Amino acid sequence: MSDLLSLSLTGARDALKAKKTSSAELTDAYIGAMEAGKSLNAFITETPDKARAMAKASDEKLAKGDGGAMEGLPIGIKDLFCTQGVLTTAASHILDGFKPEYESTVSQNLWNAGAVMLGKLNLDEFAMGSSNETSHYGAVENPWRRSGGDNAKLVPGGSSGGSAAAVSGRLAIAATGTDTGGSIRQPASLCGIVGIKPTYGRCSRWGVVAFASSLDQAGPLTRTVSDAALMLGAMAGHDPKDSTSADLAVPDFEAALTGDVRGMKIGIPKEYRVDGMPDEIDALWQKGAAMLKDAGAEIVDISLPHTKYALPTYYIIAPAEASSNLARYDGVRYGLRVDGDSLNEMYENTRAEGFGDEVKRRILIGTYVLSAGYYDAYYLKAQKVRALIQKDFNDAYQSVDAILTPTAPSAAFAIGENEDDPIKMYLNDVFTVPASLAGLPGISVPVGLSGEGLPLGLQVLGKAFDEETVLKVGGVLEQAAGFDALPGFLAGGK
Amino acid sequence: MSLDKATVAKIAHLARIKTDDAQLDAMVADLNTILGFVEQLSEVNTDNVEPLASVTGHGLPLRADVVTDGAYPERVLANAPDRAHGYYAVPKVVE
Amino acid sequence: MTAEKSNLVTGNTGDWEIVLGLEVHAQVTSNSKLFSGAATTFGSEPNSQVSLVDSAMPGMLPVINEECVRQAVRTGLGLNAAINRFSVFDRKNYFYADLPQGYQISQFKQPIVGEGVITVDLPGGRSKSIGIERLHLEQDAGKSIHDQSPTKSFIDLNRSGVALMEIVSRPDMRSAEEAAAYVKKLRSILRYLGTCDGNMQEGSMRADVNVSVRKPGDELGTRCEIKNMNSIRFMQQAIEYEARRQIEIIEDGGTIDQETRLFDANKGETRSMRSKEEAHDYRYFPDPDLLPLIFSEEFVEAEKAKLPELPDAKKARFIADFGLSPYDAAILVEEQETAAFYEKVADGRDPKLAANWMITELFGNLNKAGKDLSDSPVDEEKLGGLIDLITDNTISGRIAKDVFAEMFESGKDAPTIVEEKGLRQVTDTGAIEELIDSVMASQAEKVAEYRSGKDKLFGFFVGQVMKQSQGKANPAMVNELLKKKLAG
């Protein structure tokens, strides 16, 4: 079984095509893995029956030599994607019992490509968090543990923590995620896997529970860069149901993985060398730059002067949009209702009980920054700084093809460690948020281990709709790093 | 700018989140920490900068005026916590 | 603007001026909703015209309907307004049971249509310009039903997401009559354009009225907003009541609270709206699910070229070409169908005569019968046929009225009725002379009186002759011949 579970997405695809295994066999292995990995709390809802039925249908297609790009491959879906007839929670109490009457465009694209659904993955409530600790369904455990003595349970990062833990611990061959300020890339880094956030507009947001509409973007979490290329290709595409979706053809992302970065210019932004950055992160970054240089790329020092202001900008814009996006959870049409004597009381009771503390914090901040008298000072100001941040990138991309940075300022931390200080938690996204604000694509690739034996990733950022370069550079890093360390927990064993 | 308890209570009501006194105290502290953090934006010179609402750079796509949706009240009401006679039901409102 | 004396309201402390501004919500004529593909038909089963977008299911997204954009642009052009080729949709955030998203998608800072002006028609053929501040597109809310259960309100989302145009006037109106004229004129323009059916009973057009009062020449007073007026008559009553209420409060030494009020048509009163008591903070911000609405000058020009002749232009043409009074012209152009009816009747005939017959007889009878022009038993051709009989002296105007009544009753045409009833006018000199002779013979005494100088008896003789002829004698000929005969 461990052989099957050790296959990458592209590896399994090739094995299925070559009839070395069947989707039923592969899917059964993963259903067993989900069972074995229950302690990670990666899934909110498991759908083994559905998985078996889908696998059977895939095997029929594969037998005839038919099937889509993801035919028969069992994946997990972040529980922010609405799935028809399957409980969809956004990890919030307020969506209790909610079974959508519709399927999100991205998950539908995956099913159309033949993918098999294992279940719905845990996340931070409404994707608000960087540690997966804000979930109503409990924290997710990172399959990795620190080496040497300390056996503390670690966070997988967030918000796509269930997705990252599942892929890392081999409870799913790959998983969908969403990234608003780093929610794919940061957990990928903390779990030692690959995660790509494509350009804003590349994947449809239709049917994805909204957090911050101008930032939310779906993407895959996978074991390898070519897996990411395969799965992103299946997820992406223009959707007339999403007005912000880009009307562009989806390139053959796998074909972009030429391994050739010779002559390419890679920017190293000096502002990312933030105060208090651990030496090992800095060292990893330099190592990554050296790898790309060795592969024939030119390393260029660049400046993104407004980097420092990205996080505060993000923590105005994202909560503002969220405060409005989450107004629909009012106990009237779906989910939790806590009764009250009047309509207003019902609203207030429902939302007080239905939302967790972090979500409430963000709703209140968002409500405040949009309120009369404060809009200009906060929201409008943040939109202006956002323009400057986008301009920084536009300027930089005049002279470089891609940008290399660390993904996160630290390796995985212990569950409960950063809980008390919201700002400390927010700082996890310091390297991922700027590209989110500019809508640009970014990938996190595992490149090394921390002193405590935990995975660390580097981030490659690209120009808008140039995921091909991002994947290509990520692939070269992956190749050069040869990251093959495995987490402490691995379904099916090592 | 610093938030006091009354302001937080007002915001919580605007957002329709019932908040008791102890929760209010904790929220005041948290929100002030966050506001203190975002305050640094005031250092940035944004004169003559156009606010950026969307990164897409294209205009609004238009759809044709054709009835393509609806006519499925059961699906619309399927998840309702309370319903009656084809309507959503809520505590009585006095206008 | 100086106060017009006739509009002032007299209070205990002197004269008061009423200041009115209107926000009219007009439902855009379209097949599907503003941001979803659900139907807009009126009066369907509850929640049957609701998409997952309209019911604000998680992850649902709005996509704008091009026809609604086009209709807003056409309306803007019809209101002589500036068209903003770059506009933005904002979210207006508030909680209410029939507002499923928790926000209404509207336009706040950058509406699709800017300033314009329309001319409204007032009694006596007077007119007045009323400024339009803006027009923007927004979503309608659903409907709350409060009277079906003692403990619950029921929510129907069929209207949720239907496109509305909110048309905001300047506070340029000074009386309930002017406000009524404004709504009528706006309705007329929208119906000409085909951008809103103007059906106030079905709620396709509703007005929020901002009412304040002041002493002439003073600054604007504090206003109250009367919500959701869906009848012009009730709106006038509400304005008059509200102005009186405000005057009484101020004259008693009180002050007006800025608030939202509802009109109770049964009591003829306005009252404060409890559900709107709380101060709102709508937290407008650009909807991140949507992008700026941008269109070209060519698009606007093309729409402009396609506009029909609007009521003002038609009215001016009727005055210039047909010699109608401004009052008559205004009546005839209010509805496009009426104007078209009139033009057919007037074609090749005396246009003033045509206007008189339409306004007095046709509209009078339709009104009495509670019928619309569209189901009038007398169509353009028939009315024209009647006018032809008057013009060629086949019947007199007096007889024509009877013929018309018969036409309206039976639906027959005028020549048939005239023939059937033998109403053809008598224009034969010999026949009329016979009638005169017979009258003079039977009224010898009166003839003598007349001849001795009692001139005013002439009318008596005319009446007698006409009576003898059963009204069919040509009155001009009767006059002429009678004069000769009486003179001896």
PDB file of C-alpha atoms in Angstrom, chain C residues 144-348:
ATOM      1  CA  SER C 144     -41.501  40.609   3.728  1.00  0.00           C
ATOM      2  CA  ILE C 145     -45.022  39.531   4.548  1.00  0.00           C
ATOM      3  CA  HIS C 146     -45.974  40.417   8.093  1.00  0.00           C
ATOM      4  CA  ASP C 147     -49.685  39.670   8.300  1.00  0.00           C
ATOM      5  CA  GLN C 148     -49.855  35.922   7.693  1.00  0.00           C
ATOM      6  CA  SER C 149     -48.730  34.725  11.099  1.00  0.00           C
ATOM      7  CA  PRO C 150     -48.901  36.173  14.614  1.00  0.00           C
ATOM      8  CA  THR C 151     -45.281  35.308  15.401  1.00  0.00           C
ATOM      9  CA  LYS C 152     -43.445  35.227  12.112  1.00  0.00           C
ATOM     10  CA  SER C 153     -42.730  37.239   9.028  1.00  0.00           C
ATOM     11  CA  PHE C 154     -42.473  35.409   5.724  1.00  0.00           C
ATOM     12  CA  ILE C 155     -39.883  36.184   3.084  1.00  0.00           C
ATOM     13  CA  ASP C 156     -40.369  35.923  -0.654  1.00  0.00           C
ATOM     14  CA  LEU C 157     -37.268  36.619  -2.730  1.00  0.00           C
ATOM     15  CA  ASN C 158     -38.935  36.802  -6.153  1.00  0.00           C
ATOM     16  CA  ARG C 159     -38.174  40.510  -6.387  1.00  0.00           C
ATOM     17  CA  SER C 160     -34.731  40.119  -4.859  1.00  0.00           C
ATOM     18  CA  GLY C 161     -32.198  41.235  -7.431  1.00  0.00           C
ATOM     19  CA  VAL C 162     -34.626  42.736  -9.931  1.00  0.00           C
ATOM     20  CA  ALA C 163     -33.021  45.790 -11.537  1.00  0.00           C
ATOM     21  CA  LEU C 164     -34.155  49.181 -10.338  1.00  0.00           C
ATOM     22  CA  MET C 165     -33.244  52.621 -11.510  1.00  0.00           C
ATOM     23  CA  GLU C 166     -33.196  55.068  -8.645  1.00  0.00           C
ATOM     24  CA  ILE C 167     -33.889  58.483 -10.083  1.00  0.00           C
ATOM     25  CA  VAL C 168     -33.119  61.284  -7.659  1.00  0.00           C
ATOM     26  CA  SER C 169     -34.558  64.735  -8.246  1.00  0.00           C
ATOM     27  CA  ARG C 170     -33.301  68.050  -6.982  1.00  0.00           C
ATOM     28  CA  PRO C 171     -35.472  69.518  -4.197  1.00  0.00           C
ATOM     29  CA  ASP C 172     -37.162  71.624  -6.860  1.00  0.00           C
ATOM     30  CA  MET C 173     -40.837  70.943  -6.189  1.00  0.00           C
ATOM     31  CA  ARG C 174     -42.982  73.256  -4.089  1.00  0.00           C
ATOM     32  CA  SER C 175     -46.379  71.577  -3.890  1.00  0.00           C
ATOM     33  CA  ALA C 176     -48.044  68.181  -3.920  1.00  0.00           C
ATOM     34  CA  GLU C 177     -49.373  69.117  -7.333  1.00  0.00           C
ATOM     35  CA  GLU C 178     -45.869  69.703  -8.674  1.00  0.00           C
ATOM     36  CA  ALA C 179     -44.681  66.438  -7.204  1.00  0.00           C
ATOM     37  CA  ALA C 180     -47.591  64.660  -8.874  1.00  0.00           C
ATOM     38  CA  ALA C 181     -46.792  66.360 -12.172  1.00  0.00           C
ATOM     39  CA  TYR C 182     -43.167  65.280 -11.818  1.00  0.00           C
ATOM     40  CA  VAL C 183     -44.050  61.646 -11.220  1.00  0.00           C
ATOM     41  CA  LYS C 184     -46.511  61.706 -14.125  1.00  0.00           C
ATOM     42  CA  LYS C 185     -43.956  63.207 -16.439  1.00  0.00           C
ATOM     43  CA  LEU C 186     -41.237  60.810 -15.355  1.00  0.00           C
ATOM     44  CA  ARG C 187     -43.613  57.920 -15.826  1.00  0.00           C
ATOM     45  CA  SER C 188     -44.530  59.194 -19.254  1.00  0.00           C
ATOM     46  CA  ILE C 189     -40.879  59.458 -20.321  1.00  0.00           C
ATOM     47  CA  LEU C 190     -40.025  55.994 -18.999  1.00  0.00           C
ATOM     48  CA  ARG C 191     -43.006  54.473 -20.780  1.00  0.00           C
ATOM     49  CA  TYR C 192     -42.119  56.212 -24.047  1.00  0.00           C
ATOM     50  CA  LEU C 193     -38.597  54.817 -23.706  1.00  0.00           C
ATOM     51  CA  GLY C 194     -39.857  51.364 -22.784  1.00  0.00           C
ATOM     52  CA  THR C 195     -37.422  51.267 -19.878  1.00  0.00           C
ATOM     53  CA  CYS C 196     -40.059  50.861 -17.138  1.00  0.00           C
ATOM     54  CA  ASP C 197     -43.729  49.961 -17.420  1.00  0.00           C
ATOM     55  CA  GLY C 198     -44.589  52.623 -14.842  1.00  0.00           C
ATOM     56  CA  ASN C 199     -47.124  50.375 -13.142  1.00  0.00           C
ATOM     57  CA  MET C 200     -47.347  51.859  -9.675  1.00  0.00           C
ATOM     58  CA  GLN C 201     -49.943  49.392  -8.395  1.00  0.00           C
ATOM     59  CA  GLU C 202     -47.634  46.479  -9.051  1.00  0.00           C
ATOM     60  CA  GLY C 203     -44.779  48.413  -7.527  1.00  0.00           C
ATOM     61  CA  SER C 204     -42.844  48.869 -10.774  1.00  0.00           C
ATOM     62  CA  MET C 205     -42.562  52.504  -9.848  1.00  0.00           C
ATOM     63  CA  ARG C 206     -42.473  53.817  -6.288  1.00  0.00           C
ATOM     64  CA  ALA C 207     -41.455  57.121  -4.846  1.00  0.00           C
ATOM     65  CA  ASP C 208     -39.773  58.153  -1.637  1.00  0.00           C
ATOM     66  CA  VAL C 209     -40.664  61.763  -0.952  1.00  0.00           C
ATOM     67  CA  ASN C 210     -38.478  64.098   1.039  1.00  0.00           C
ATOM     68  CA  VAL C 211     -40.656  66.740   2.625  1.00  0.00           C
ATOM     69  CA  SER C 212     -39.550  69.851   4.487  1.00  0.00           C
ATOM     70  CA  VAL C 213     -41.082  73.225   5.150  1.00  0.00           C
ATOM     71  CA  ARG C 214     -39.615  76.700   5.564  1.00  0.00           C
ATOM     72  CA  LYS C 215     -40.556  80.319   5.641  1.00  0.00           C
ATOM     73  CA  PRO C 216     -40.097  81.736   2.134  1.00  0.00           C
ATOM     74  CA  GLY C 217     -36.493  82.788   1.674  1.00  0.00           C
ATOM     75  CA  ASP C 218     -35.191  80.758   4.621  1.00  0.00           C
ATOM     76  CA  GLU C 219     -32.650  77.938   4.518  1.00  0.00           C
ATOM     77  CA  LEU C 220     -33.956  74.439   3.865  1.00  0.00           C
ATOM     78  CA  GLY C 221     -35.708  72.894   6.842  1.00  0.00           C
ATOM     79  CA  THR C 222     -35.153  69.423   8.307  1.00  0.00           C
ATOM     80  CA  ARG C 223     -36.712  66.839   6.039  1.00  0.00           C
ATOM     81  CA  CYS C 224     -38.676  63.684   6.611  1.00  0.00           C
ATOM     82  CA  GLU C 225     -38.700  60.929   4.066  1.00  0.00           C
ATOM     83  CA  ILE C 226     -42.026  59.288   3.266  1.00  0.00           C
ATOM     84  CA  LYS C 227     -41.222  55.831   1.946  1.00  0.00           C
ATOM     85  CA  ASN C 228     -42.673  53.714  -0.800  1.00  0.00           C
ATOM     86  CA  MET C 229     -45.500  55.773  -2.238  1.00  0.00           C
ATOM     87  CA  ASN C 230     -47.110  53.683  -4.965  1.00  0.00           C
ATOM     88  CA  SER C 231     -50.007  55.930  -5.949  1.00  0.00           C
ATOM     89  CA  ILE C 232     -49.894  59.520  -7.093  1.00  0.00           C
ATOM     90  CA  ARG C 233     -53.095  60.347  -5.250  1.00  0.00           C
ATOM     91  CA  PHE C 234     -51.807  58.925  -1.952  1.00  0.00           C
ATOM     92  CA  MET C 235     -48.518  60.702  -2.490  1.00  0.00           C
ATOM     93  CA  GLN C 236     -50.313  64.026  -2.762  1.00  0.00           C
ATOM     94  CA  GLN C 237     -52.320  63.288   0.372  1.00  0.00           C
ATOM     95  CA  ALA C 238     -49.198  62.239   2.218  1.00  0.00           C
ATOM     96  CA  ILE C 239     -47.314  65.380   1.238  1.00  0.00           C
ATOM     97  CA  GLU C 240     -50.168  67.623   2.288  1.00  0.00           C
ATOM     98  CA  TYR C 241     -50.564  65.828   5.599  1.00  0.00           C
ATOM     99  CA  GLU C 242     -46.841  65.772   6.269  1.00  0.00           C
ATOM    100  CA  ALA C 243     -46.321  69.448   5.441  1.00  0.00           C
ATOM    101  CA  ARG C 244     -49.209  70.380   7.711  1.00  0.00           C
ATOM    102  CA  ARG C 245     -47.794  68.183  10.481  1.00  0.00           C
ATOM    103  CA  GLN C 246     -44.379  69.810  10.225  1.00  0.00           C
ATOM    104  CA  ILE C 247     -45.804  73.322  10.176  1.00  0.00           C
ATOM    105  CA  GLU C 248     -47.865  72.606  13.284  1.00  0.00           C
ATOM    106  CA  ILE C 249     -44.854  71.201  15.146  1.00  0.00           C
ATOM    107  CA  ILE C 250     -42.673  74.188  14.285  1.00  0.00           C
ATOM    108  CA  GLU C 251     -45.405  76.698  15.046  1.00  0.00           C
ATOM    109  CA  ASP C 252     -45.891  75.028  18.427  1.00  0.00           C
ATOM    110  CA  GLY C 253     -42.223  75.662  19.113  1.00  0.00           C
ATOM    111  CA  GLY C 254     -41.034  72.156  18.311  1.00  0.00           C
ATOM    112  CA  THR C 255     -38.412  70.893  15.902  1.00  0.00           C
ATOM    113  CA  ILE C 256     -38.584  68.297  13.172  1.00  0.00           C
ATOM    114  CA  ASP C 257     -36.701  65.033  13.638  1.00  0.00           C
ATOM    115  CA  GLN C 258     -35.108  63.770  10.474  1.00  0.00           C
ATOM    116  CA  GLU C 259     -36.750  60.372  10.060  1.00  0.00           C
ATOM    117  CA  THR C 260     -38.374  57.910   7.745  1.00  0.00           C
ATOM    118  CA  ARG C 261     -42.159  57.825   7.723  1.00  0.00           C
ATOM    119  CA  LEU C 262     -44.860  55.657   6.241  1.00  0.00           C
ATOM    120  CA  PHE C 263     -48.195  56.827   4.867  1.00  0.00           C
ATOM    121  CA  ASP C 264     -51.282  55.095   6.210  1.00  0.00           C
ATOM    122  CA  ALA C 265     -53.807  55.462   3.418  1.00  0.00           C
ATOM    123  CA  ASN C 266     -56.725  54.407   5.616  1.00  0.00           C
ATOM    124  CA  LYS C 267     -56.085  57.110   8.169  1.00  0.00           C
ATOM    125  CA  GLY C 268     -54.649  59.602   5.714  1.00  0.00           C
ATOM    126  CA  GLU C 269     -51.672  60.095   8.055  1.00  0.00           C
ATOM    127  CA  THR C 270     -47.943  59.599   8.040  1.00  0.00           C
ATOM    128  CA  ARG C 271     -46.257  57.816  10.933  1.00  0.00           C
ATOM    129  CA  SER C 272     -42.709  57.132  11.995  1.00  0.00           C
ATOM    130  CA  MET C 273     -41.320  53.817  10.725  1.00  0.00           C
ATOM    131  CA  ARG C 274     -40.159  51.760  13.685  1.00  0.00           C
ATOM    132  CA  SER C 275     -37.919  49.431  11.752  1.00  0.00           C
ATOM    133  CA  LYS C 276     -35.987  52.375  10.373  1.00  0.00           C
ATOM    134  CA  GLU C 277     -35.499  54.136  13.667  1.00  0.00           C
ATOM    135  CA  GLU C 278     -31.895  53.094  14.080  1.00  0.00           C
ATOM    136  CA  ALA C 279     -29.255  55.327  12.623  1.00  0.00           C
ATOM    137  CA  HIS C 280     -27.790  53.592   9.616  1.00  0.00           C
ATOM    138  CA  ASP C 281     -24.189  53.380   8.624  1.00  0.00           C
ATOM    139  CA  TYR C 282     -24.267  51.742   5.237  1.00  0.00           C
ATOM    140  CA  ARG C 283     -20.512  51.314   4.876  1.00  0.00           C
ATOM    141  CA  TYR C 284     -20.535  51.723   1.108  1.00  0.00           C
ATOM    142  CA  PHE C 285     -17.510  50.327  -0.690  1.00  0.00           C
ATOM    143  CA  PRO C 286     -16.861  49.155  -4.254  1.00  0.00           C
ATOM    144  CA  ASP C 287     -18.215  45.630  -4.739  1.00  0.00           C
ATOM    145  CA  PRO C 288     -15.101  43.465  -5.171  1.00  0.00           C
ATOM    146  CA  ASP C 289     -17.132  40.843  -7.054  1.00  0.00           C
ATOM    147  CA  LEU C 290     -17.706  43.363  -9.826  1.00  0.00           C
ATOM    148  CA  LEU C 291     -15.516  45.599 -11.928  1.00  0.00           C
ATOM    149  CA  PRO C 292     -16.081  49.134 -13.164  1.00  0.00           C
ATOM    150  CA  LEU C 293     -18.806  49.403 -15.801  1.00  0.00           C
ATOM    151  CA  ILE C 294     -17.212  50.962 -18.869  1.00  0.00           C
ATOM    152  CA  PHE C 295     -18.741  51.627 -22.286  1.00  0.00           C
ATOM    153  CA  SER C 296     -17.870  53.645 -25.348  1.00  0.00           C
ATOM    154  CA  GLU C 297     -19.142  56.958 -26.653  1.00  0.00           C
ATOM    155  CA  GLU C 298     -20.252  55.069 -29.774  1.00  0.00           C
ATOM    156  CA  PHE C 299     -22.537  52.908 -27.661  1.00  0.00           C
ATOM    157  CA  VAL C 300     -24.130  55.997 -26.138  1.00  0.00           C
ATOM    158  CA  GLU C 301     -24.489  57.668 -29.542  1.00  0.00           C
ATOM    159  CA  ALA C 302     -26.063  54.557 -31.025  1.00  0.00           C
ATOM    160  CA  GLU C 303     -28.611  54.426 -28.210  1.00  0.00           C
ATOM    161  CA  LYS C 304     -29.319  58.112 -28.641  1.00  0.00           C
ATOM    162  CA  ALA C 305     -30.030  57.580 -32.334  1.00  0.00           C
ATOM    163  CA  LYS C 306     -32.539  54.868 -31.459  1.00  0.00           C
ATOM    164  CA  LEU C 307     -34.584  56.958 -29.006  1.00  0.00           C
ATOM    165  CA  PRO C 308     -38.237  57.548 -29.896  1.00  0.00           C
ATOM    166  CA  GLU C 309     -39.738  61.041 -30.066  1.00  0.00           C
ATOM    167  CA  LEU C 310     -40.264  61.895 -26.400  1.00  0.00           C
ATOM    168  CA  PRO C 311     -43.296  63.664 -24.906  1.00  0.00           C
ATOM    169  CA  ASP C 312     -41.783  67.153 -24.833  1.00  0.00           C
ATOM    170  CA  ALA C 313     -40.744  67.057 -28.463  1.00  0.00           C
ATOM    171  CA  LYS C 314     -44.097  65.625 -29.423  1.00  0.00           C
ATOM    172  CA  LYS C 315     -45.923  68.269 -27.437  1.00  0.00           C
ATOM    173  CA  ALA C 316     -43.951  71.042 -29.115  1.00  0.00           C
ATOM    174  CA  ARG C 317     -44.732  69.532 -32.504  1.00  0.00           C
ATOM    175  CA  PHE C 318     -48.451  69.253 -31.718  1.00  0.00           C
ATOM    176  CA  ILE C 319     -48.501  72.918 -30.710  1.00  0.00           C
ATOM    177  CA  ALA C 320     -46.526  74.073 -33.730  1.00  0.00           C
ATOM    178  CA  ASP C 321     -48.009  71.854 -36.413  1.00  0.00           C
ATOM    179  CA  PHE C 322     -51.561  71.407 -35.176  1.00  0.00           C
ATOM    180  CA  GLY C 323     -52.089  74.691 -33.382  1.00  0.00           C
ATOM    181  CA  LEU C 324     -53.118  72.940 -30.161  1.00  0.00           C
ATOM    182  CA  SER C 325     -53.071  74.686 -26.814  1.00  0.00           C
ATOM    183  CA  PRO C 326     -50.202  73.625 -24.504  1.00  0.00           C
ATOM    184  CA  TYR C 327     -52.811  72.142 -22.185  1.00  0.00           C
ATOM    185  CA  ASP C 328     -54.420  69.960 -24.833  1.00  0.00           C
ATOM    186  CA  ALA C 329     -51.064  68.986 -26.282  1.00  0.00           C
ATOM    187  CA  ALA C 330     -49.809  67.924 -22.843  1.00  0.00           C
ATOM    188  CA  ILE C 331     -52.840  65.675 -22.354  1.00  0.00           C
ATOM    189  CA  LEU C 332     -52.491  64.072 -25.739  1.00  0.00           C
ATOM    190  CA  VAL C 333     -48.750  63.288 -25.436  1.00  0.00           C
ATOM    191  CA  GLU C 334     -48.766  61.852 -21.899  1.00  0.00           C
ATOM    192  CA  GLU C 335     -49.091  58.341 -23.272  1.00  0.00           C
ATOM    193  CA  GLN C 336     -47.431  57.301 -26.486  1.00  0.00           C
ATOM    194  CA  GLU C 337     -50.542  55.326 -27.489  1.00  0.00           C
ATOM    195  CA  THR C 338     -52.795  58.350 -26.990  1.00  0.00           C
ATOM    196  CA  ALA C 339     -50.552  60.522 -29.110  1.00  0.00           C
ATOM    197  CA  ALA C 340     -50.475  57.912 -31.858  1.00  0.00           C
ATOM    198  CA  PHE C 341     -54.282  57.579 -31.701  1.00  0.00           C
ATOM    199  CA  TYR C 342     -54.608  61.336 -31.964  1.00  0.00           C
ATOM    200  CA  GLU C 343     -52.254  61.619 -34.909  1.00  0.00           C
ATOM    201  CA  LYS C 344     -54.315  59.060 -36.810  1.00  0.00           C
ATOM    202  CA  VAL C 345     -57.561  60.886 -36.050  1.00  0.00           C
ATOM    203  CA  ALA C 346     -56.066  64.257 -36.951  1.00  0.00           C
ATOM    204  CA  ASP C 347     -54.570  62.982 -40.188  1.00  0.00           C
ATOM    205  CA  GLY C 348     -56.267  64.912 -43.028  1.00  0.00           C
TER     206      GLY C 348
END
